[in-house]
Amino acid sequence: MPHLYVEYSANLPGLPEQQMLTELVSAVCSHPSIVDEFDVKGRIAATQQYVIGTGAGPRGFIHADLRLLSGRTPEAKKELSDLIAEVLRRLTPHPMGMLVQVSVEITDMDRASYHKSKL
Amino acid sequence: MPHLYVEYSANLPGLPEQQMLTELVSAVCSHPSIVDEFDVKGRIAATQQYVIGTGAGPRGFIHADLRLLSGRTPEAKKELSDLIAEVLRRLTPHPMGMLVQVSVEITDMDRASYHKSKL
Amino acid sequence: MPHLYVEYSANLPGLPEQQMLTELVSAVCSHPSIVDEFDVKGRIAATQQYVIGTGAGPRGFIHADLRLLSGRTPEAKKELSDLIAEVLRRLTPHPMGMLVQVSVEITDMDRASYHKSKL
């Protein structure tokens, strides 16, 4: 059931969307808390309209949100966050003179009301 | 205040976006825990760039997130999740040979800080 | 680390996206609980495919979600919600005869597993 959402400011040209997503999904699947690789669904999109803070100078960001069914330990969540951050940091371009923020958020989804099935 | 977000992989051509959303909003509004039909705001969008797991073979997904003000019972949340899943399962195309995942998530929104008004 | 997401129904032409986002980010940064202006990342997008309730008549909406690291007081969250709502209400067009809903949600992000770094 993990859902992974990646979004980044559109001023990071050349970001390898498909490669990044493939590596992120592999990284998440490599963690022992993930039972079925099939369940990991990743998406990536560039954000066209954004504002980063109030200061001057070129700025960019990339942000990932991994949504997991509730019940993972804090340690597992931190490890997953670190695995994701490693890929983001390695594959995100940082144009000269631009400050690029990287962030990862792990979100619990309510297990009791979660529906999952296949067609 | 309920907010409903539906997203699906762009390899499900022919998915009837408007009909699905209309039926989903009706289904949510039919639940006794929803007081005002006006409050139910649904959106749907196809996701262009996605990766599903690490295995081979054609795969697709559709996912709904219903965001409700905190305070609903676990039973109400499960019922709403089931109502949504029924519509998704009925109206999502499943191309031959493709495994399509259907999932529904119910999310609590913090009631104390929620703002709601009309213009 | 605050992330701000604004989305609105595409039937509100003339909504000043860039100005609204700039004012929203300034408003959030003005709150004493926000330490570094650089951290506030705002996005805005129009939603093309939406359904609002089951009733007739033209309807629109604008919704903001502010995601904060967990630990803010309920008072701080309410104040941030009010600051955001003020900007939304002031800058959202309301076409004649249309009922436009304005809402703001404050979401806690899990602090322990949050990753933040710069490139």
PDB file of C-alpha atoms in Angstrom, chain A residues 2-91:
ATOM      1  CA  PRO A   2       2.753   2.562   0.169  1.00  0.00           C
ATOM      2  CA  HIS A   3       2.060   5.601  -1.954  1.00  0.00           C
ATOM      3  CA  LEU A   4       4.987   7.815  -2.898  1.00  0.00           C
ATOM      4  CA  TYR A   5       4.484  11.348  -4.234  1.00  0.00           C
ATOM      5  CA  VAL A   6       7.405  13.410  -5.509  1.00  0.00           C
ATOM      6  CA  GLU A   7       7.054  17.005  -6.620  1.00  0.00           C
ATOM      7  CA  TYR A   8       9.683  19.545  -7.562  1.00  0.00           C
ATOM      8  CA  SER A   9       9.903  23.123  -8.662  1.00  0.00           C
ATOM      9  CA  ALA A  10       9.922  23.450 -12.448  1.00  0.00           C
ATOM     10  CA  ASN A  11      13.213  25.384 -12.393  1.00  0.00           C
ATOM     11  CA  LEU A  12      15.221  22.152 -12.123  1.00  0.00           C
ATOM     12  CA  PRO A  13      15.545  21.241 -15.802  1.00  0.00           C
ATOM     13  CA  GLY A  14      17.021  17.895 -16.632  1.00  0.00           C
ATOM     14  CA  LEU A  15      15.735  16.172 -13.514  1.00  0.00           C
ATOM     15  CA  PRO A  16      15.503  12.511 -14.593  1.00  0.00           C
ATOM     16  CA  GLU A  17      11.894  11.858 -13.597  1.00  0.00           C
ATOM     17  CA  GLN A  18      11.599   8.259 -14.683  1.00  0.00           C
ATOM     18  CA  GLN A  19      14.996   7.194 -13.379  1.00  0.00           C
ATOM     19  CA  MET A  20      14.435   8.938 -10.056  1.00  0.00           C
ATOM     20  CA  LEU A  21      11.052   7.315  -9.596  1.00  0.00           C
ATOM     21  CA  THR A  22      12.396   3.887 -10.523  1.00  0.00           C
ATOM     22  CA  GLU A  23      15.263   4.217  -8.059  1.00  0.00           C
ATOM     23  CA  LEU A  24      12.963   5.559  -5.338  1.00  0.00           C
ATOM     24  CA  VAL A  25      10.513   2.691  -5.722  1.00  0.00           C
ATOM     25  CA  SER A  26      13.418   0.210  -5.636  1.00  0.00           C
ATOM     26  CA  ALA A  27      14.827   1.861  -2.536  1.00  0.00           C
ATOM     27  CA  VAL A  28      11.472   1.743  -0.741  1.00  0.00           C
ATOM     28  CA  CYS A  29      10.952  -1.895  -1.793  1.00  0.00           C
ATOM     29  CA  SER A  30      14.372  -2.803  -0.399  1.00  0.00           C
ATOM     30  CA  HIS A  31      13.233  -1.995   3.126  1.00  0.00           C
ATOM     31  CA  PRO A  32      12.201  -5.050   5.200  1.00  0.00           C
ATOM     32  CA  SER A  33       8.944  -3.381   6.261  1.00  0.00           C
ATOM     33  CA  ILE A  34       7.666  -3.466   2.665  1.00  0.00           C
ATOM     34  CA  VAL A  35       6.113  -6.864   2.008  1.00  0.00           C
ATOM     35  CA  ASP A  36       4.973  -6.687  -1.622  1.00  0.00           C
ATOM     36  CA  GLU A  37       6.832  -4.696  -4.285  1.00  0.00           C
ATOM     37  CA  PHE A  38       3.632  -4.503  -6.302  1.00  0.00           C
ATOM     38  CA  ASP A  39       2.096  -2.288  -3.656  1.00  0.00           C
ATOM     39  CA  VAL A  40       4.565   0.571  -3.994  1.00  0.00           C
ATOM     40  CA  LYS A  41       3.061   3.213  -6.263  1.00  0.00           C
ATOM     41  CA  GLY A  42       5.235   6.201  -7.082  1.00  0.00           C
ATOM     42  CA  ARG A  43       4.336   9.420  -8.887  1.00  0.00           C
ATOM     43  CA  ILE A  44       6.399  12.452  -9.853  1.00  0.00           C
ATOM     44  CA  ALA A  45       5.392  15.859 -11.202  1.00  0.00           C
ATOM     45  CA  ALA A  46       6.941  19.276 -11.675  1.00  0.00           C
ATOM     46  CA  THR A  47       5.192  22.176  -9.943  1.00  0.00           C
ATOM     47  CA  GLN A  48       4.786  25.099 -12.323  1.00  0.00           C
ATOM     48  CA  GLN A  49       3.564  27.826  -9.986  1.00  0.00           C
ATOM     49  CA  TYR A  50       5.425  28.146  -6.687  1.00  0.00           C
ATOM     50  CA  VAL A  51       6.928  30.655  -4.258  1.00  0.00           C
ATOM     51  CA  ILE A  52       9.791  29.750  -1.916  1.00  0.00           C
ATOM     52  CA  GLY A  53      10.087  32.091   1.054  1.00  0.00           C
ATOM     53  CA  THR A  54      10.304  35.846   0.900  1.00  0.00           C
ATOM     54  CA  GLY A  55      14.000  36.338   0.168  1.00  0.00           C
ATOM     55  CA  ALA A  56      15.722  37.052  -3.126  1.00  0.00           C
ATOM     56  CA  GLY A  57      17.879  34.774  -5.252  1.00  0.00           C
ATOM     57  CA  PRO A  58      17.116  31.632  -7.220  1.00  0.00           C
ATOM     58  CA  ARG A  59      15.631  28.840  -5.162  1.00  0.00           C
ATOM     59  CA  GLY A  60      14.274  25.407  -5.936  1.00  0.00           C
ATOM     60  CA  PHE A  61      12.904  22.424  -4.056  1.00  0.00           C
ATOM     61  CA  ILE A  62      12.110  18.762  -4.305  1.00  0.00           C
ATOM     62  CA  HIS A  63       9.785  17.089  -1.843  1.00  0.00           C
ATOM     63  CA  ALA A  64       8.697  13.494  -1.346  1.00  0.00           C
ATOM     64  CA  ASP A  65       5.754  12.219   0.681  1.00  0.00           C
ATOM     65  CA  LEU A  66       5.631   8.526   1.470  1.00  0.00           C
ATOM     66  CA  ARG A  67       2.243   7.404   2.747  1.00  0.00           C
ATOM     67  CA  LEU A  68       2.224   4.133   4.718  1.00  0.00           C
ATOM     68  CA  LEU A  69      -0.441   2.228   6.572  1.00  0.00           C
ATOM     69  CA  SER A  70      -0.221   3.093  10.250  1.00  0.00           C
ATOM     70  CA  GLY A  71       1.761   0.765  12.481  1.00  0.00           C
ATOM     71  CA  ARG A  72       5.354   1.163  11.264  1.00  0.00           C
ATOM     72  CA  THR A  73       7.935   1.834  13.997  1.00  0.00           C
ATOM     73  CA  PRO A  74       9.589   5.260  14.225  1.00  0.00           C
ATOM     74  CA  GLU A  75      12.860   3.537  13.297  1.00  0.00           C
ATOM     75  CA  ALA A  76      11.406   2.038  10.116  1.00  0.00           C
ATOM     76  CA  LYS A  77       9.967   5.404   9.127  1.00  0.00           C
ATOM     77  CA  LYS A  78      13.290   7.153   9.652  1.00  0.00           C
ATOM     78  CA  GLU A  79      15.091   4.514   7.609  1.00  0.00           C
ATOM     79  CA  LEU A  80      12.616   4.857   4.756  1.00  0.00           C
ATOM     80  CA  SER A  81      12.971   8.635   4.882  1.00  0.00           C
ATOM     81  CA  ASP A  82      16.756   8.297   4.689  1.00  0.00           C
ATOM     82  CA  LEU A  83      16.556   5.878   1.755  1.00  0.00           C
ATOM     83  CA  ILE A  84      14.374   8.325  -0.158  1.00  0.00           C
ATOM     84  CA  ALA A  85      16.509  11.339   0.710  1.00  0.00           C
ATOM     85  CA  GLU A  86      19.619   9.596  -0.585  1.00  0.00           C
ATOM     86  CA  VAL A  87      18.061   9.140  -4.034  1.00  0.00           C
ATOM     87  CA  LEU A  88      16.661  12.671  -4.135  1.00  0.00           C
ATOM     88  CA  ARG A  89      20.006  14.178  -3.181  1.00  0.00           C
ATOM     89  CA  ARG A  90      21.916  12.128  -5.722  1.00  0.00           C
ATOM     90  CA  LEU A  91      19.640  12.708  -8.724  1.00  0.00           C
TER      91      LEU A  91
END
